CSV table of N, CA and C in Angstrom, one decimal:
chain,number,residue,atom,x,y,z
A,8,MET,N,120.9,135.6,42.4
A,8,MET,CA,119.8,135.2,43.3
A,8,MET,C,119.5,134.1,43.5
A,9,PRO,N,119.3,133.0,44.6
A,9,PRO,CA,118.6,131.4,45.2
A,9,PRO,C,117.2,131.1,44.2
A,10,GLY,N,117.3,130.2,42.9
A,10,GLY,CA,115.8,130.0,42.9
A,10,GLY,C,115.3,129.0,43.7
A,11,ARG,N,113.6,128.7,43.5
A,11,ARG,CA,113.1,128.4,44.5
A,11,ARG,C,113.6,127.2,44.9
A,12,ARG,N,113.7,126.1,43.9
A,12,ARG,CA,114.7,124.7,43.9
A,12,ARG,C,115.4,124.9,44.9
A,13,GLU,N,116.5,125.5,45.4
A,13,GLU,CA,117.6,125.7,46.0
A,13,GLU,C,117.1,125.9,47.8
A,14,VAL,N,116.5,126.9,47.2
A,14,VAL,CA,116.1,127.5,48.6
A,14,VAL,C,114.8,126.3,49.8
A,15,LEU,N,114.3,125.8,48.7
A,15,LEU,CA,113.1,124.3,49.5
A,15,LEU,C,114.9,123.6,49.7
A,16,GLY,N,115.1,123.1,48.8
A,16,GLY,CA,116.2,121.8,48.9
A,16,GLY,C,117.1,122.1,50.4
A,17,VAL,N,118.1,123.2,50.3
A,17,VAL,CA,118.1,123.5,51.5
A,17,VAL,C,117.6,123.4,52.8
A,18,ALA,N,116.3,124.5,52.9
A,18,ALA,CA,115.0,124.1,54.2
A,18,ALA,C,115.1,123.0,54.0
A,19,GLY,N,115.1,121.7,52.8
A,19,GLY,CA,114.5,119.7,53.4
A,19,GLY,C,115.9,119.9,54.4
A,20,VAL,N,117.1,120.1,53.8
A,20,VAL,CA,118.3,119.7,54.6
A,20,VAL,C,118.4,120.4,56.2
A,21,ALA,N,118.1,121.3,56.4
A,21,ALA,CA,117.6,121.6,57.9
A,21,ALA,C,116.8,121.1,58.9
A,22,ALA,N,116.1,120.8,58.4
A,22,ALA,CA,114.4,120.1,58.9
A,22,ALA,C,114.9,118.3,58.7
A,23,CYS,N,115.8,118.0,57.4
A,23,CYS,CA,116.5,116.8,58.1
A,23,CYS,C,117.2,116.3,59.6
A,24,GLY,N,118.0,117.6,59.4
A,24,GLY,CA,119.5,117.8,60.1
A,24,GLY,C,118.5,117.7,61.7
A,25,VAL,N,117.5,118.5,61.8
A,25,VAL,CA,117.0,118.9,62.7
A,25,VAL,C,116.4,117.8,63.8
A,26,ALA,N,115.7,116.9,62.3
A,26,ALA,CA,115.1,115.5,62.9
A,26,ALA,C,116.1,114.4,63.3
A,27,LEU,N,116.9,114.3,62.6
A,27,LEU,CA,118.2,113.8,62.8
A,27,LEU,C,118.7,114.1,64.3
A,28,ALA,N,119.2,115.3,64.5
A,28,ALA,CA,119.3,115.5,66.1
A,28,ALA,C,118.5,115.1,67.1
A,29,ALA,N,117.3,115.7,67.0
A,29,ALA,CA,116.3,115.3,68.1
A,29,ALA,C,116.6,113.0,67.6
A,30,CYS,N,116.7,112.6,67.4
A,30,CYS,CA,116.2,111.3,67.2
A,30,CYS,C,118.2,111.2,68.0
A,31,GLY,N,119.3,111.7,68.3
A,31,GLY,CA,120.3,111.4,68.6
A,31,GLY,C,120.4,111.1,70.0
A,32,THR,N,118.8,111.8,70.3
A,32,THR,CA,118.8,111.2,72.1
A,32,THR,C,118.4,110.4,72.3
A,33,GLY,N,119.2,109.1,71.9
A,33,GLY,CA,118.6,107.7,72.3
A,33,GLY,C,118.1,107.5,73.9
A,34,ASP,N,117.1,106.3,74.1
A,34,ASP,CA,116.7,105.5,75.3
A,34,ASP,C,117.8,105.3,75.7
A,35,ALA,N,118.8,104.8,75.0
A,35,ALA,CA,119.9,103.8,75.5
A,35,ALA,C,120.4,105.0,76.5
A,36,GLN,N,120.9,106.2,76.3
A,36,GLN,CA,121.5,107.2,76.9
A,36,GLN,C,120.8,107.9,77.8
A,37,SER,N,119.4,108.1,77.7
A,37,SER,CA,118.2,108.5,78.7
A,37,SER,C,118.2,107.8,79.6
A,38,ARG,N,118.3,106.7,79.5
A,38,ARG,CA,117.8,105.8,80.4
A,38,ARG,C,118.4,105.2,81.6
A,39,PRO,N,118.4,105.5,82.5
A,39,PRO,CA,118.9,104.8,83.6
A,39,PRO,C,119.3,103.7,84.1
A,40,SER,N,120.4,103.5,84.7
A,40,SER,CA,121.0,102.3,85.2
A,40,SER,C,120.3,101.4,85.3
A,41,LEU,N,120.2,100.0,85.5
A,41,LEU,CA,119.1,99.2,86.7
A,41,LEU,C,119.7,98.8,87.1
A,42,LYS,N,121.2,98.4,87.5
A,42,LYS,CA,121.9,97.7,88.2
A,42,LYS,C,121.8,98.5,89.4
A,43,GLY,N,121.7,96.7,89.9
A,43,GLY,CA,121.3,97.2,91.9
A,43,GLY,C,120.3,96.8,92.0
A,44,GLN,N,118.9,97.3,91.0
A,44,GLN,CA,117.8,97.8,91.3
A,44,GLN,C,116.7,96.4,91.7
A,45,VAL,N,115.4,97.0,92.7
A,45,VAL,CA,114.6,95.3,92.6
A,45,VAL,C,113.9,95.5,91.3
A,46,ILE,N,113.7,94.7,90.8
A,46,ILE,CA,112.4,94.3,89.4
A,46,ILE,C,111.7,93.6,89.6
A,47,ALA,N,111.7,93.0,90.4
A,47,ALA,CA,110.4,91.7,91.0
A,47,ALA,C,110.6,90.8,92.0
A,48,LYS,N,109.4,90.8,93.1
A,48,LYS,CA,109.7,90.0,94.1
A,48,LYS,C,109.6,89.1,93.6
A,49,THR,N,110.6,87.8,94.9
A,49,THR,CA,110.1,86.1,94.0
A,49,THR,C,108.9,85.8,93.8
A,50,ALA,N,108.1,85.9,94.9
A,50,ALA,CA,107.2,85.4,94.9
A,50,ALA,C,106.1,85.9,93.4
A,51,ASP,N,106.1,86.9,92.9
A,51,ASP,CA,105.7,87.5,91.9
A,51,ASP,C,105.8,86.9,90.9
A,52,VAL,N,106.9,85.9,90.7
A,52,VAL,CA,107.4,84.9,89.4
A,52,VAL,C,107.0,83.4,89.9
A,53,PRO,N,106.0,82.9,88.7
A,53,PRO,CA,105.5,81.6,89.1
A,53,PRO,C,106.7,80.5,88.2
A,54,VAL,N,106.9,79.4,89.5
A,54,VAL,CA,107.5,78.6,88.4
A,54,VAL,C,107.1,78.1,87.1
A,55,GLY,N,107.9,78.1,86.7
A,55,GLY,CA,107.4,77.4,84.5
A,55,GLY,C,106.7,78.8,84.3
A,56,GLY,N,106.6,80.0,84.7
A,56,GLY,CA,106.5,81.3,84.5
A,56,GLY,C,106.8,82.5,84.3
A,57,GLY,N,106.4,83.6,84.8
A,57,GLY,CA,107.0,84.4,84.4
A,57,GLY,C,106.1,86.1,84.9
A,58,LYS,N,106.7,87.3,84.9
A,58,LYS,CA,106.0,88.5,85.4
A,58,LYS,C,106.6,89.5,83.7
A,59,LEU,N,105.7,90.1,83.7
A,59,LEU,CA,106.2,91.2,82.3
A,59,LEU,C,106.0,92.1,83.5
A,60,ILE,N,107.4,93.2,83.1
A,60,ILE,CA,107.5,94.3,83.7
A,60,ILE,C,108.0,95.6,82.6
A,61,GLY,N,106.4,95.6,82.4
A,61,GLY,CA,106.0,96.6,81.2
A,61,GLY,C,106.3,98.3,81.0
A,62,ASP,N,107.2,98.8,82.0
A,62,ASP,CA,107.5,100.1,82.5
A,62,ASP,C,109.0,99.8,82.1
A,63,LEU,N,109.3,98.7,82.7
A,63,LEU,CA,110.9,98.8,82.0
A,63,LEU,C,111.4,98.2,81.0
A,64,LYS,N,110.5,97.6,80.5
A,64,LYS,CA,110.2,96.4,78.9
A,64,LYS,C,111.4,95.5,79.3
A,65,LEU,N,110.9,94.3,80.5
A,65,LEU,CA,111.9,93.5,80.7
A,65,LEU,C,110.4,92.5,81.2
A,66,VAL,N,111.2,91.2,80.9
A,66,VAL,CA,110.5,90.0,81.5
A,66,VAL,C,110.9,88.9,82.2
A,67,VAL,N,110.5,89.2,83.5
A,67,VAL,CA,111.2,87.6,84.7
A,67,VAL,C,111.0,86.3,84.9
A,68,THR,N,111.3,85.2,84.3
A,68,THR,CA,111.2,84.3,84.5
A,68,THR,C,111.4,83.5,85.2
A,69,GLN,N,110.6,82.2,86.4
A,69,GLN,CA,111.7,81.0,86.9
A,69,GLN,C,111.4,79.8,85.8
A,70,PRO,N,112.1,79.7,85.4
A,70,PRO,CA,112.3,78.2,84.5
A,70,PRO,C,111.9,77.1,85.9
A,71,GLN,N,112.5,76.9,86.7
A,71,GLN,CA,113.1,75.9,87.2
A,71,GLN,C,113.2,76.3,88.5
A,72,GLN,N,112.3,75.9,89.7
A,72,GLN,CA,112.1,76.4,91.7
A,72,GLN,C,113.5,77.2,91.9
A,73,GLY,N,113.6,78.3,92.0
A,73,GLY,CA,114.5,79.3,92.5
A,73,GLY,C,115.9,79.4,91.9
A,74,VAL,N,115.2,79.7,91.0
A,74,VAL,CA,116.2,80.1,89.2
A,74,VAL,C,115.6,80.5,88.1
A,75,TYR,N,116.1,82.0,88.5
A,75,TYR,CA,115.2,83.2,87.4
A,75,TYR,C,116.2,84.1,86.3
A,76,LYS,N,115.5,84.3,85.6
A,76,LYS,CA,116.0,84.8,84.4
A,76,LYS,C,115.3,85.9,83.8
A,77,ALA,N,116.4,86.8,83.6
A,77,ALA,CA,115.2,88.1,83.0
A,77,ALA,C,115.9,88.2,81.6
A,78,PHE,N,114.6,89.7,81.0
A,78,PHE,CA,115.2,89.4,79.5
A,78,PHE,C,114.8,90.7,79.0
A,79,SER,N,114.7,91.8,78.3
A,79,SER,CA,114.0,92.4,77.5
A,79,SER,C,112.9,92.1,76.9
A,80,ALA,N,111.6,93.0,76.9
A,80,ALA,CA,110.6,92.2,76.5
A,80,ALA,C,110.4,92.6,75.0
A,81,ALA,N,111.3,93.2,74.4
A,81,ALA,CA,111.3,93.3,73.0
A,81,ALA,C,111.6,92.1,72.1
A,82,CYS,N,110.5,91.6,71.4
A,82,CYS,CA,110.8,91.0,70.5
A,82,CYS,C,112.3,91.0,69.3
A,83,THR,N,112.6,89.7,68.7
A,83,THR,CA,113.6,90.6,68.7
A,83,THR,C,113.4,90.3,66.7
A,84,HIS,N,111.5,90.3,66.7
A,84,HIS,CA,111.5,90.1,64.9
A,84,HIS,C,111.4,92.3,64.6
A,85,LYS,N,110.3,92.5,65.3
A,85,LYS,CA,109.8,93.9,64.7
A,85,LYS,C,109.9,94.2,66.6
A,86,GLY,N,110.3,94.1,67.2
A,86,GLY,CA,110.1,95.0,68.7
A,86,GLY,C,108.6,94.8,69.3
A,87,CYS,N,107.6,94.2,68.9
A,87,CYS,CA,106.9,94.0,70.0
A,87,CYS,C,107.1,93.5,71.4
A,88,THR,N,105.9,94.3,72.7
A,88,THR,CA,106.5,94.0,73.6
A,88,THR,C,105.8,92.3,73.5
A,89,VAL,N,106.4,91.6,74.2
A,89,VAL,CA,106.5,89.7,75.0
A,89,VAL,C,105.3,89.8,75.7
A,90,SER,N,104.4,88.5,75.5
A,90,SER,CA,103.5,88.5,76.7
A,90,SER,C,104.1,87.6,78.0
A,91,THR,N,102.9,88.0,79.3
A,91,THR,CA,103.7,87.0,80.6
A,91,THR,C,103.9,85.5,80.4
A,92,PRO,N,105.3,84.8,80.3
A,92,PRO,CA,105.7,84.0,80.1
A,92,PRO,C,104.8,83.0,80.7
A,93,LYS,N,104.5,81.3,80.2
A,93,LYS,CA,103.3,80.4,80.4
A,93,LYS,C,104.3,79.3,79.9
A,94,ASP,N,103.9,78.2,80.7
A,94,ASP,CA,104.9,76.9,80.5
A,94,ASP,C,106.1,76.9,80.1
A,95,ASN,N,107.3,77.8,80.7
A,95,ASN,CA,108.2,78.3,79.8
A,95,ASN,C,108.1,78.9,78.8
A,96,VAL,N,107.8,78.8,78.3
A,96,VAL,CA,107.6,79.8,77.1
A,96,VAL,C,107.1,81.3,76.9
A,97,ILE,N,108.0,82.5,76.1
A,97,ILE,CA,107.5,83.5,75.9
A,97,ILE,C,106.9,83.7,75.0
A,98,THR,N,106.2,84.5,74.8
A,98,THR,CA,105.5,84.9,73.5
A,98,THR,C,105.4,86.1,72.9
A,99,CYS,N,105.4,85.8,71.4
A,99,CYS,CA,104.9,87.2,71.2
A,99,CYS,C,103.7,87.3,70.1
A,100,ALA,N,102.6,88.4,70.7
A,100,ALA,CA,101.1,87.8,69.8
A,100,ALA,C,101.4,89.1,68.8
A,101,CYS,N,102.4,89.5,68.5
A,101,CYS,CA,102.5,90.4,67.3
A,101,CYS,C,102.9,89.2,66.3
A,102,HIS,N,103.8,87.8,66.1
A,102,HIS,CA,103.8,87.7,65.3
A,102,HIS,C,103.8,86.2,65.4
A,103,GLY,N,103.8,86.0,66.8
A,103,GLY,CA,103.6,84.1,67.3
A,103,GLY,C,105.0,83.5,67.6
A,104,SER,N,106.5,84.7,67.6
A,104,SER,CA,107.3,84.2,67.9
A,104,SER,C,107.5,83.6,69.2
A,105,GLU,N,108.2,82.8,69.7
A,105,GLU,CA,108.0,81.9,70.8
A,105,GLU,C,108.9,82.0,71.2
A,106,PHE,N,109.7,81.9,72.5
A,106,PHE,CA,111.3,82.4,73.2
A,106,PHE,C,111.0,81.1,74.5
A,107,ALA,N,112.4,80.2,74.6
A,107,ALA,CA,112.9,79.8,75.6
A,107,ALA,C,112.5,80.5,77.4
A,108,ALA,N,111.9,80.4,78.0
A,108,ALA,CA,111.7,80.9,79.3
A,108,ALA,C,113.3,80.6,80.0
A,109,ASP,N,114.4,80.3,79.7
A,109,ASP,CA,115.7,79.5,80.6
A,109,ASP,C,116.1,80.2,79.6
A,110,SER,N,116.4,80.7,78.1
A,110,SER,CA,117.7,81.3,77.8
A,110,SER,C,117.1,82.1,76.9
A,111,GLY,N,115.8,82.2,76.4
A,111,GLY,CA,115.5,83.8,75.7
A,111,GLY,C,115.9,83.3,73.9
A,112,ALA,N,116.5,81.9,74.3
A,112,ALA,CA,116.4,81.2,72.4
A,112,ALA,C,114.5,81.4,72.2
A,113,PRO,N,114.9,81.8,70.4
A,113,PRO,CA,113.8,81.6,69.6
A,113,PRO,C,113.5,80.0,69.3
A,114,ASN,N,112.1,79.7,69.8
A,114,ASN,CA,111.8,78.6,69.2
A,114,ASN,C,111.3,78.1,68.6
A,115,LYS,N,110.5,79.2,67.9
A,115,LYS,CA,109.2,79.4,66.7
A,115,LYS,C,109.5,80.7,66.3
A,116,GLY,N,109.4,80.4,64.7
A,116,GLY,CA,109.5,82.0,64.4
A,116,GLY,C,108.4,82.9,64.1
A,117,PRO,N,108.8,84.1,63.7
A,117,PRO,CA,109.4,84.3,62.5
A,117,PRO,C,111.1,84.7,62.9
A,118,ALA,N,111.2,84.7,65.4
A,118,ALA,CA,112.3,85.6,65.3
A,118,ALA,C,112.9,84.5,65.0
A,119,THR,N,114.3,84.9,64.7
A,119,THR,CA,115.9,84.2,64.6
A,119,THR,C,117.1,84.6,66.0
A,120,ALA,N,116.5,85.5,65.9
A,120,ALA,CA,117.0,86.0,67.7
A,120,ALA,C,117.0,85.6,68.9
A,121,PRO,N,118.0,85.7,69.5
A,121,PRO,CA,117.5,85.6,71.1
A,121,PRO,C,117.2,86.9,71.3
A,122,LEU,N,115.8,86.9,72.5
A,122,LEU,CA,115.7,88.0,73.5
A,122,LEU,C,117.0,88.6,74.2
A,123,THR,N,117.2,89.8,74.7
A,123,THR,CA,118.7,90.3,75.2
A,123,THR,C,118.7,89.8,76.5
A,124,ALA,N,119.5,89.4,77.2
A,124,ALA,CA,119.5,88.9,78.8
A,124,ALA,C,119.9,89.5,79.7
A,125,ILE,N,119.2,89.3,80.8
A,125,ILE,CA,119.6,90.5,81.4
A,125,ILE,C,120.1,90.1,83.0
A,126,ALA,N,121.3,90.1,83.5
A,126,ALA,CA,121.5,89.1,84.1
A,126,ALA,C,121.2,89.9,85.7
A,127,VAL,N,120.8,88.7,86.5
A,127,VAL,CA,120.2,89.3,87.8
A,127,VAL,C,120.3,87.9,89.4
A,128,LYS,N,119.7,88.8,90.1
A,128,LYS,CA,120.5,87.8,91.4
A,128,LYS,C,119.2,87.8,92.2
A,129,VAL,N,119.0,87.6,93.4
A,129,VAL,CA,118.4,86.9,94.0
A,129,VAL,C,118.8,87.6,95.5
A,130,GLU,N,117.8,88.8,96.0
A,130,GLU,CA,118.8,89.3,97.2
A,130,GLU,C,116.9,89.6,98.3
A,131,GLY,N,117.6,88.7,99.2
A,131,GLY,CA,116.2,88.7,100.1
A,131,GLY,C,115.2,88.4,98.9
A,132,ASP,N,114.3,88.8,99.5
A,132,ASP,CA,112.8,88.3,98.4
A,132,ASP,C,112.6,89.3,97.1
A,133,GLY,N,113.6,89.9,96.3
A,133,GLY,CA,113.5,90.5,96.0
A,133,GLY,C,114.4,89.7,94.4
A,134,ILE,N,114.4,90.2,93.0
A,134,ILE,CA,115.0,90.0,92.4
A,134,ILE,C,115.6,91.0,91.3
A,135,VAL,N,116.7,91.3,91.5
A,135,VAL,CA,118.1,91.9,91.4
A,135,VAL,C,118.5,92.2,90.2
A,136,VAL,N,118.4,93.6,89.3
A,136,VAL,CA,119.5,93.5,88.2
A,136,VAL,C,121.0,93.6,88.9
A,137,ALA,N,122.2,92.1,88.6
A,137,ALA,CA,123.3,92.3,88.5
A,137,ALA,C,124.5,93.3,87.8
């Protein structure tokens, strides 16, 4: 007959397996592709600024007239959501990291990696994921 420690050990391993299986249904697979979707209107993205699209976890910028860029809104330091861009800078309010609005490259740490770029194009008055 198994002892108390063996029973608890087996129960612990089973619980971990269930927890790991739940983690396996990650966001990357369950999130539908954004390709072809309009994520913002050009009129809503000011030159030198941008627009945070919270529900999609994206930030869209217009670093110069007629040039639109999009990036993941998750800071590469600890994953906090960045703020709406101003003066061609995307800032993370959690720890002060700053990123260039034209490239997503870090200008000021603690983040050292760039924001993930999302290819976009303009179709009519919409900014569309390419």
